[in-house]
Coordinates of C-alpha atoms in Angstrom, one line a residue:
M29 CA 0.0 0.0 0.0
T30 CA 1.5 3.3 -1.1
D31 CA 1.4 6.5 1.0
R32 CA -1.2 7.9 -1.4
T33 CA -3.6 5.2 -0.4
K34 CA -3.0 4.9 3.3
G35 CA -5.9 5.8 5.6
R36 CA -8.7 5.4 3.1
T37 CA -11.4 2.8 3.4
P38 CA -12.8 1.2 0.3
D39 CA -16.3 2.5 1.2
S40 CA -15.9 6.2 1.2
V41 CA -14.6 9.2 -0.6
G42 CA -13.4 12.3 1.2
D43 CA -12.1 15.6 -0.1
A44 CA -9.1 16.3 2.0
T45 CA -7.1 15.3 5.0
P46 CA -9.1 15.6 8.2
G47 CA -8.5 19.0 9.9
V48 CA -7.0 20.5 6.8
R49 CA -9.2 23.0 4.9
A50 CA -8.9 22.3 1.1
P51 CA -8.9 25.2 -1.4
G52 CA -12.1 25.9 -3.4
L53 CA -12.6 23.7 -6.5
L54 CA -12.6 26.8 -8.8
A55 CA -9.8 28.5 -7.1
S56 CA -7.3 28.0 -9.9
R57 CA -7.2 29.3 -13.4
N58 CA -7.0 25.9 -15.0
Q59 CA -10.2 24.7 -13.2
R60 CA -12.2 27.8 -14.2
L61 CA -11.1 27.4 -17.8
Y62 CA -11.9 23.7 -18.1
Y63 CA -15.3 24.0 -16.5
A64 CA -16.2 27.1 -18.5
G65 CA -15.3 25.3 -21.8
L66 CA -17.2 22.2 -20.6
I67 CA -20.4 24.1 -20.0
V68 CA -20.4 25.6 -23.5
S69 CA -19.4 22.3 -25.2
Q70 CA -22.1 20.2 -23.4
V71 CA -24.9 22.7 -24.1
G72 CA -24.1 22.5 -27.8
T73 CA -23.9 18.7 -27.6
N74 CA -27.2 18.2 -25.8
T75 CA -29.0 20.7 -28.1
Q76 CA -27.8 18.7 -31.1
L77 CA -28.8 15.3 -29.5
V78 CA -32.3 16.4 -28.7
A79 CA -32.7 17.9 -32.2
L80 CA -31.3 14.9 -34.0
G81 CA -33.3 12.4 -31.9
W82 CA -36.6 14.2 -32.8
F83 CA -35.5 14.5 -36.4
T84 CA -34.8 10.7 -36.6
Y85 CA -38.2 9.7 -35.2
Q86 CA -40.1 12.2 -37.3
R87 CA -38.4 11.0 -40.4
S88 CA -38.6 7.2 -39.7
H89 CA -41.6 6.9 -37.3
S90 CA -39.8 3.8 -36.0
A91 CA -38.7 3.1 -32.4
L92 CA -36.2 0.6 -33.7
V93 CA -34.5 3.1 -36.0
L94 CA -34.4 5.6 -33.1
G95 CA -32.8 2.9 -31.0
L96 CA -30.3 2.1 -33.7
V97 CA -29.2 5.8 -34.0
T98 CA -29.1 6.0 -30.2
A99 CA -27.1 2.8 -29.8
A100 CA -24.7 3.4 -32.7
P101 CA -22.2 5.5 -30.8
I102 CA -22.4 3.2 -27.8
F103 CA -21.4 0.3 -30.1
T104 CA -18.1 1.9 -31.2
M105 CA -17.4 3.2 -27.7
V106 CA -17.6 -0.5 -26.5
L107 CA -15.5 -1.6 -29.4
F108 CA -12.6 0.9 -28.9
S109 CA -12.9 1.5 -25.1
Q110 CA -9.7 -0.4 -24.2
V111 CA -7.8 1.6 -26.8
G112 CA -9.1 4.7 -25.1
G113 CA -7.8 3.5 -21.7
L114 CA -4.4 2.8 -23.1
T115 CA -4.3 6.2 -24.7
A116 CA -5.3 7.9 -21.4
D117 CA -2.5 6.2 -19.5
R118 CA 0.2 6.5 -22.2
F119 CA -0.2 10.0 -23.5
P120 CA -0.7 13.4 -21.9
P121 CA -4.5 13.8 -21.4
R122 CA -4.6 17.4 -22.5
R123 CA -3.1 16.7 -25.9
V124 CA -5.5 13.8 -26.4
L125 CA -8.5 16.0 -25.6
L126 CA -7.3 18.7 -28.0
C127 CA -7.3 16.1 -30.8
T128 CA -10.7 14.6 -29.9
H129 CA -12.5 17.9 -29.7
S130 CA -11.0 19.0 -33.1
L131 CA -12.4 15.8 -34.7
L132 CA -15.8 16.3 -33.1
A133 CA -16.0 19.9 -34.4
L134 CA -15.1 18.6 -37.9
L135 CA -17.9 16.0 -37.8
A136 CA -20.4 18.6 -36.6
L137 CA -19.4 20.8 -39.5
L138 CA -19.9 18.1 -42.1
L139 CA -23.3 17.1 -40.6
G140 CA -24.4 20.7 -40.6
L141 CA -23.5 21.2 -44.3
L142 CA -25.4 18.0 -45.2
S143 CA -28.5 19.4 -43.4
Y144 CA -28.3 22.8 -45.1
S145 CA -28.0 21.1 -48.5
G146 CA -31.2 19.1 -47.8
S147 CA -29.4 15.8 -48.3
L148 CA -29.3 14.6 -44.7
E149 CA -30.7 11.1 -44.3
V150 CA -31.0 8.7 -41.3
W151 CA -28.0 6.7 -42.5
H152 CA -25.9 9.8 -42.3
L153 CA -26.9 10.1 -38.7
V154 CA -25.9 6.4 -38.1
V155 CA -22.5 6.9 -39.7
S156 CA -21.9 10.1 -37.8
A157 CA -23.0 8.5 -34.5
L158 CA -20.5 5.6 -35.1
C159 CA -17.7 8.2 -35.7
V160 CA -18.7 10.2 -32.6
G161 CA -18.7 7.0 -30.5
S162 CA -15.2 6.1 -31.8
I163 CA -13.8 9.5 -30.8
N164 CA -15.6 9.4 -27.4
A165 CA -14.2 5.9 -26.7
I166 CA -10.8 7.7 -26.4
G167 CA -12.1 11.0 -25.1
L168 CA -14.2 9.9 -22.1
P169 CA -11.6 7.9 -20.1
T170 CA -9.1 10.6 -20.9
E171 CA -11.5 13.2 -19.7
Q172 CA -11.9 11.4 -16.4
V173 CA -8.1 11.3 -15.9
F174 CA -7.8 14.9 -16.9
I175 CA -10.3 15.9 -14.3
S176 CA -8.0 14.4 -11.6
E177 CA -5.1 16.3 -13.1
V178 CA -7.1 19.6 -13.0
A179 CA -8.5 19.2 -9.5
G180 CA -6.1 16.9 -7.7
D181 CA -7.1 13.9 -5.6
S182 CA -8.1 16.0 -2.6
L183 CA -10.9 17.7 -4.6
L184 CA -11.7 14.8 -7.0
R185 CA -15.1 13.9 -5.5
R186 CA -16.3 17.5 -5.9
A187 CA -14.7 17.7 -9.3
V188 CA -16.6 14.6 -10.5
T189 CA -19.8 15.9 -8.9
L190 CA -19.4 19.3 -10.6
N191 CA -18.7 17.6 -13.9
N192 CA -21.9 15.6 -13.6
V193 CA -23.9 18.6 -12.6
I194 CA -22.6 20.5 -15.6
L195 CA -23.6 17.6 -17.9
N196 CA -27.1 17.7 -16.5
L197 CA -27.4 21.4 -16.4
S198 CA -26.4 21.6 -20.0
L199 CA -29.2 19.1 -20.8
V200 CA -31.7 21.5 -19.2
V201 CA -30.4 24.4 -21.3
G202 CA -29.9 22.2 -24.4
S203 CA -33.4 20.7 -24.2
S204 CA -34.9 24.2 -23.8
L205 CA -32.9 25.6 -26.7
A206 CA -33.5 22.7 -29.2
G207 CA -37.0 23.5 -30.2
P208 CA -36.6 27.3 -30.6
L209 CA -33.3 26.9 -32.4
I210 CA -34.7 24.4 -34.9
G211 CA -37.5 26.9 -35.7
T212 CA -35.0 29.8 -36.0
V213 CA -31.9 28.4 -37.7
G214 CA -33.0 24.9 -38.7
L215 CA -31.4 21.6 -37.9
G216 CA -28.2 22.5 -39.8
G217 CA -27.8 25.7 -37.7
V218 CA -28.1 23.7 -34.5
V219 CA -25.4 21.3 -35.6
L220 CA -23.1 24.1 -36.7
L221 CA -23.5 25.8 -33.4
N222 CA -22.5 22.6 -31.7
G223 CA -19.4 22.6 -33.8
L224 CA -18.5 26.0 -32.5
S225 CA -19.1 24.8 -29.0
Y226 CA -16.4 22.1 -29.5
L227 CA -14.0 24.9 -30.6
T228 CA -14.7 26.7 -27.3
M229 CA -13.6 23.7 -25.4
F230 CA -10.5 23.4 -27.7
T231 CA -9.6 27.0 -26.8
A232 CA -10.0 26.4 -23.1
L233 CA -7.7 23.4 -23.3
L234 CA -5.1 25.5 -25.2
L235 CA -5.2 28.1 -22.4
V236 CA -4.7 25.6 -19.6
R237 CA -1.3 25.9 -18.0
P238 CA 0.4 22.4 -18.0
A239 CA 2.8 23.4 -15.2
Q240 CA -0.2 23.8 -12.8
L241 CA -1.7 20.4 -13.5
H242 CA -1.5 17.5 -10.9
V243 CA 0.3 15.2 -13.3
R244 CA 0.4 11.6 -12.4
P245 CA 3.8 9.9 -11.8
R246 CA 4.9 7.6 -14.7
R247 CA 7.3 4.7 -14.5
A248 CA 10.3 5.1 -16.7
G249 CA 10.2 2.7 -19.7
A250 CA 7.0 1.1 -18.6
R251 CA 4.3 0.3 -21.2
P252 CA 0.7 0.2 -19.9
R253 CA -1.2 -3.0 -20.8
V254 CA -4.9 -3.9 -20.9
R255 CA -4.6 -7.3 -19.1
S256 CA -2.9 -5.8 -16.0
A257 CA -5.8 -3.3 -15.6
W258 CA -8.4 -6.2 -15.7
G259 CA -6.3 -8.1 -13.2
Y260 CA -6.1 -5.0 -11.0
V261 CA -9.9 -4.7 -11.0
W262 CA -10.3 -8.4 -10.3
H263 CA -8.0 -8.2 -7.2
S264 CA -9.8 -5.2 -5.8
P265 CA -13.1 -6.2 -4.1
S266 CA -14.5 -2.6 -4.1
L267 CA -13.8 -2.1 -7.8
T268 CA -15.3 -5.5 -8.7
L269 CA -18.5 -4.6 -6.8
L270 CA -18.7 -1.1 -8.4
L271 CA -18.3 -2.8 -11.8
L272 CA -21.2 -5.1 -11.1
V273 CA -23.4 -2.2 -10.1
I274 CA -22.5 0.0 -13.1
G275 CA -23.1 -2.9 -15.4
T276 CA -26.5 -3.5 -14.0
V277 CA -27.5 0.2 -14.2
G278 CA -26.1 0.4 -17.8
L279 CA -28.0 -2.7 -18.9
F280 CA -31.4 -1.9 -17.4
G281 CA -31.5 1.7 -16.3
T282 CA -30.1 3.9 -19.1
S283 CA -32.8 3.7 -21.9
L284 CA -35.2 6.0 -20.0
P285 CA -34.6 9.1 -22.2
S286 CA -35.4 7.2 -25.5
L287 CA -38.4 5.6 -23.9
L288 CA -39.7 9.0 -22.7
L289 CA -39.5 10.2 -26.2
L290 CA -41.7 7.3 -27.4
L291 CA -44.1 7.8 -24.5
T292 CA -44.4 11.5 -25.3
A293 CA -44.9 10.9 -29.0
R294 CA -47.4 8.0 -28.7
E295 CA -49.4 8.6 -25.5
L296 CA -49.0 12.1 -24.3
T297 CA -48.8 15.4 -26.3
G298 CA -46.8 14.3 -29.3
Q299 CA -44.8 17.5 -29.2
A300 CA -41.0 18.0 -29.1
R301 CA -41.5 20.7 -26.5
A302 CA -43.1 18.2 -24.0
Y303 CA -40.2 15.8 -24.4
G304 CA -37.7 18.6 -23.8
I305 CA -39.6 19.6 -20.7
L306 CA -39.3 16.1 -19.3
L307 CA -35.6 16.0 -20.0
A308 CA -35.3 19.4 -18.3
V309 CA -37.1 18.1 -15.2
I310 CA -34.7 15.2 -14.9
S311 CA -31.8 17.7 -15.2
V312 CA -33.3 20.0 -12.5
G313 CA -33.5 16.9 -10.3
S314 CA -29.9 16.2 -11.0
L315 CA -29.0 19.7 -9.7
I316 CA -30.6 18.8 -6.4
G317 CA -28.7 15.5 -6.4
G318 CA -25.5 17.3 -7.1
W319 CA -26.0 19.7 -4.2
L320 CA -26.6 16.7 -1.9
T321 CA -23.6 14.9 -3.2
W322 CA -21.4 18.0 -2.9
R323 CA -22.2 18.4 0.8
T324 CA -21.8 14.7 1.9
N325 CA -19.1 12.0 1.6
V326 CA -19.9 9.4 -0.9
R327 CA -19.9 5.8 0.4
L328 CA -20.4 2.4 -1.0
G329 CA -23.8 2.3 0.8
T330 CA -24.8 5.5 -1.0
V331 CA -24.1 3.9 -4.4
L332 CA -26.0 0.7 -3.6
M333 CA -29.1 2.4 -2.1
S334 CA -29.2 4.9 -4.9
S335 CA -29.3 2.1 -7.5
L336 CA -32.1 0.4 -5.6
L337 CA -34.0 3.7 -5.4
L338 CA -33.5 4.4 -9.1
G339 CA -35.1 1.0 -10.0
I340 CA -38.1 1.8 -7.7
L341 CA -38.6 5.2 -9.2
E342 CA -38.5 3.9 -12.8
L343 CA -41.2 1.5 -11.8
A344 CA -43.3 4.5 -10.6
T345 CA -42.5 6.3 -13.8
A346 CA -44.1 3.6 -15.9
A347 CA -47.4 4.0 -13.9
M348 CA -47.7 7.8 -14.2
P349 CA -50.8 8.7 -16.3
S350 CA -50.1 12.4 -17.2
L351 CA -47.3 14.8 -18.1
L352 CA -47.6 16.5 -14.7
T353 CA -47.4 13.3 -12.6
L354 CA -44.6 12.1 -14.8
G355 CA -42.6 15.2 -14.1
L356 CA -43.1 14.8 -10.3
V357 CA -41.5 11.4 -10.4
L358 CA -38.8 12.3 -12.9
L359 CA -37.5 15.0 -10.5
P360 CA -36.2 12.5 -7.9
V361 CA -35.1 10.2 -10.8
G362 CA -32.7 13.0 -11.8
A363 CA -31.4 13.5 -8.2
V364 CA -30.8 9.8 -7.7
S365 CA -29.2 9.3 -11.1
L366 CA -26.7 12.1 -10.4
A367 CA -25.8 10.8 -6.9
L368 CA -25.3 7.3 -8.4
R369 CA -23.1 8.4 -11.3
A370 CA -21.0 10.8 -9.1
G371 CA -20.6 8.2 -6.5
L372 CA -19.6 5.4 -8.9
L373 CA -17.0 7.6 -10.7
S374 CA -15.6 9.1 -7.5
L375 CA -15.2 5.8 -5.7
A376 CA -13.8 4.1 -8.8
Q377 CA -11.1 6.7 -9.4
L378 CA -10.0 7.1 -5.8
Q379 CA -9.9 3.3 -5.3
T380 CA -7.5 3.1 -8.3
L381 CA -3.8 3.9 -8.2
P382 CA -3.0 6.8 -10.6
E383 CA -1.0 4.8 -13.1
F384 CA -4.0 2.5 -13.7
R385 CA -6.8 5.2 -13.8
G386 CA -7.1 5.6 -17.6
R387 CA -7.5 1.8 -18.2
V388 CA -9.7 1.2 -15.2
M389 CA -12.0 4.0 -16.2
A390 CA -12.0 2.5 -19.7
I391 CA -13.1 -0.8 -18.2
F392 CA -15.9 0.9 -16.4
Q393 CA -16.9 2.7 -19.6
L394 CA -16.8 -0.6 -21.5
V395 CA -19.1 -2.4 -19.1
Y396 CA -21.5 0.6 -18.8
R397 CA -21.7 1.3 -22.5
A398 CA -22.0 -2.4 -23.4
G399 CA -25.0 -2.6 -21.0
W400 CA -26.3 0.7 -22.4
F401 CA -26.0 -0.6 -26.0
L402 CA -27.7 -3.9 -25.4
G403 CA -30.3 -2.4 -23.0
T404 CA -31.3 0.3 -25.4
L405 CA -31.8 -2.1 -28.3
A406 CA -33.8 -4.5 -26.0
A407 CA -35.9 -1.7 -24.5
T408 CA -36.8 -0.1 -27.8
W409 CA -37.8 -3.6 -29.1
V410 CA -40.0 -4.2 -26.1
A411 CA -41.5 -0.7 -26.5
Q412 CA -42.2 -1.5 -30.2
M413 CA -44.0 -4.7 -29.2
W414 CA -45.7 -3.9 -26.0
G415 CA -45.4 -0.1 -25.5
P416 CA -42.9 2.2 -23.7
R417 CA -44.6 1.9 -20.3
T418 CA -43.9 -1.9 -20.3
A419 CA -40.2 -1.3 -21.3
I420 CA -39.7 1.3 -18.5
A421 CA -41.3 -1.0 -15.9
L422 CA -39.2 -4.0 -16.9
G423 CA -36.0 -1.9 -16.7
G424 CA -36.9 -0.6 -13.2
A425 CA -37.8 -4.0 -11.9
A426 CA -34.6 -5.5 -13.2
V427 CA -32.3 -2.9 -11.6
T428 CA -34.1 -3.3 -8.2
L429 CA -34.0 -7.1 -8.2
V430 CA -30.4 -7.5 -9.4
V431 CA -28.9 -5.0 -7.0
A432 CA -30.9 -6.5 -4.1
A433 CA -29.7 -9.9 -5.1
I434 CA -26.0 -8.7 -5.1
I435 CA -26.5 -7.3 -1.6
L436 CA -28.2 -10.4 -0.3
V437 CA -25.6 -12.8 -1.8
M438 CA -22.6 -10.8 -0.6
T439 CA -24.1 -10.5 2.9
A440 CA -24.8 -14.2 3.0
F441 CA -21.2 -15.0 2.1
R442 CA -20.0 -12.4 4.7
A443 CA -18.4 -10.3 2.0
M444 CA -20.6 -7.3 3.1
S445 CA -21.9 -6.1 6.4
V446 CA -25.4 -4.5 6.9
S447 CA -26.1 -2.4 10.0
L448 CA -28.6 0.1 11.2
A449 CA -27.1 3.4 12.3
A450 CA -29.1 4.9 15.2
R451 CA -29.3 8.6 14.6
R452 CA -32.1 11.2 14.4
L453 CA -33.3 9.3 11.3
P454 CA -32.3 5.6 11.3
R455 CA -30.0 4.9 8.4
V456 CA -29.0 1.5 6.9
S457 CA -25.2 1.2 6.5
L458 CA -23.7 -1.1 3.9
A459 CA -19.9 -1.8 3.8
L460 CA -17.5 -4.3 2.5
T461 CA -16.0 -6.5 5.2
P462 CA -12.3 -5.7 6.0
D463 CA -9.8 -7.4 3.8
P464 CA -6.7 -8.7 5.6
E465 CA -4.5 -7.8 2.7
G466 CA -5.5 -4.1 2.9
R467 CA -7.3 -2.0 0.4
H468 CA -6.1 -4.0 -2.6
R469 CA -5.6 -7.7 -2.6
R470 CA -2.2 -9.0 -3.5
P471 CA -1.7 -8.4 -7.3
P472 CA -0.9 -11.2 -9.7
P473 CA 2.9 -11.7 -10.4
Y474 CA 2.8 -10.1 -13.9
M475 CA 1.7 -6.7 -12.5
A476 CA 5.1 -6.2 -10.9
A477 CA 6.8 -6.4 -14.3
D478 CA 4.4 -4.5 -16.5
F479 CA 1.4 -2.4 -15.7

């Protein structure tokens, strides 16, 4: 166990050494530049996603086609995820992100020109989505590593939380802007504006000062390998459990936005504005979840209970009869989803040694995106056959039952302890049982030679 990992339990994430006041998250120039660029870039991305999703369904009138366009980037992200992890651990993250944002801006430019020329077809969107997924397969794990370099480990939990809040806040703004912008500048204009937003992030990355980054130590002459990262996860009980949870949520709990689009189009108002409002409600809920996560330490029990609650809330979503009642349920769905994502990413990164972070985050992205890809296709097929409400209900029930089964099995085999904390409000506490080897089990022999 290194000095960097002493004193931390596998169940929680703190922000700093006890008794030492950490500086504010946005205290440095690099942090302000990065998050400002991220806000603009994500607003553009989400505006385009909402516009293209509605365009796809209106052009094809097929839930399966919508599912194909939605799942296409996930497929390539799964395919190239391990390449992305190796890239994040082998090359400076800032340079990698400069390249990925340049390519994304170029793709948006080409798609916007096709739209303005009147030749944009659904197959263009599929090809574009495949390309975006390939680029994001490299960009997303690199972005997670870069967040730790911008903020440092002491502020990583808050940095990940703020990152997720920005993603959801940008969905609120993007969903609100999509309809008016389509009416004003057309679909092509929306896509071109998204291209400009990527250039904003590119500029922010150029202005970041490399000397002020918390750069990870690198072993001289060492070459990162994929198999050592898988072995590392396998020999860490906390990472293995988090991987099971994120795979379950990815498979059964990520198709809700597409299903809401179908529910809105078929059973409710049939207007793009209503769909945008529902997405905005989820995003407002995520701001509440972000505030709660910001103020509390994230623990393993938080992640497990959040996943259980997410499944129950999705079951309730399927039963809501109107747009108003649907919005009332989707508000806590957004809060729980944000707490779950921030907790998973924070715990995963801080339970991983710095030299493995890129590849471990790529493994998490692989499992999550593979589940998302398969789950989206299955959910849209179920929605096509039996309606979107049935698909939402089945997803919620599956998340609840699988996570509950994981807790029960681990408790039965004494790999997890469950206790009731007696406070003002009784609270159930879930924690892994202590490992005699320490935070990480003894690694396999090959990890000492190459990593």
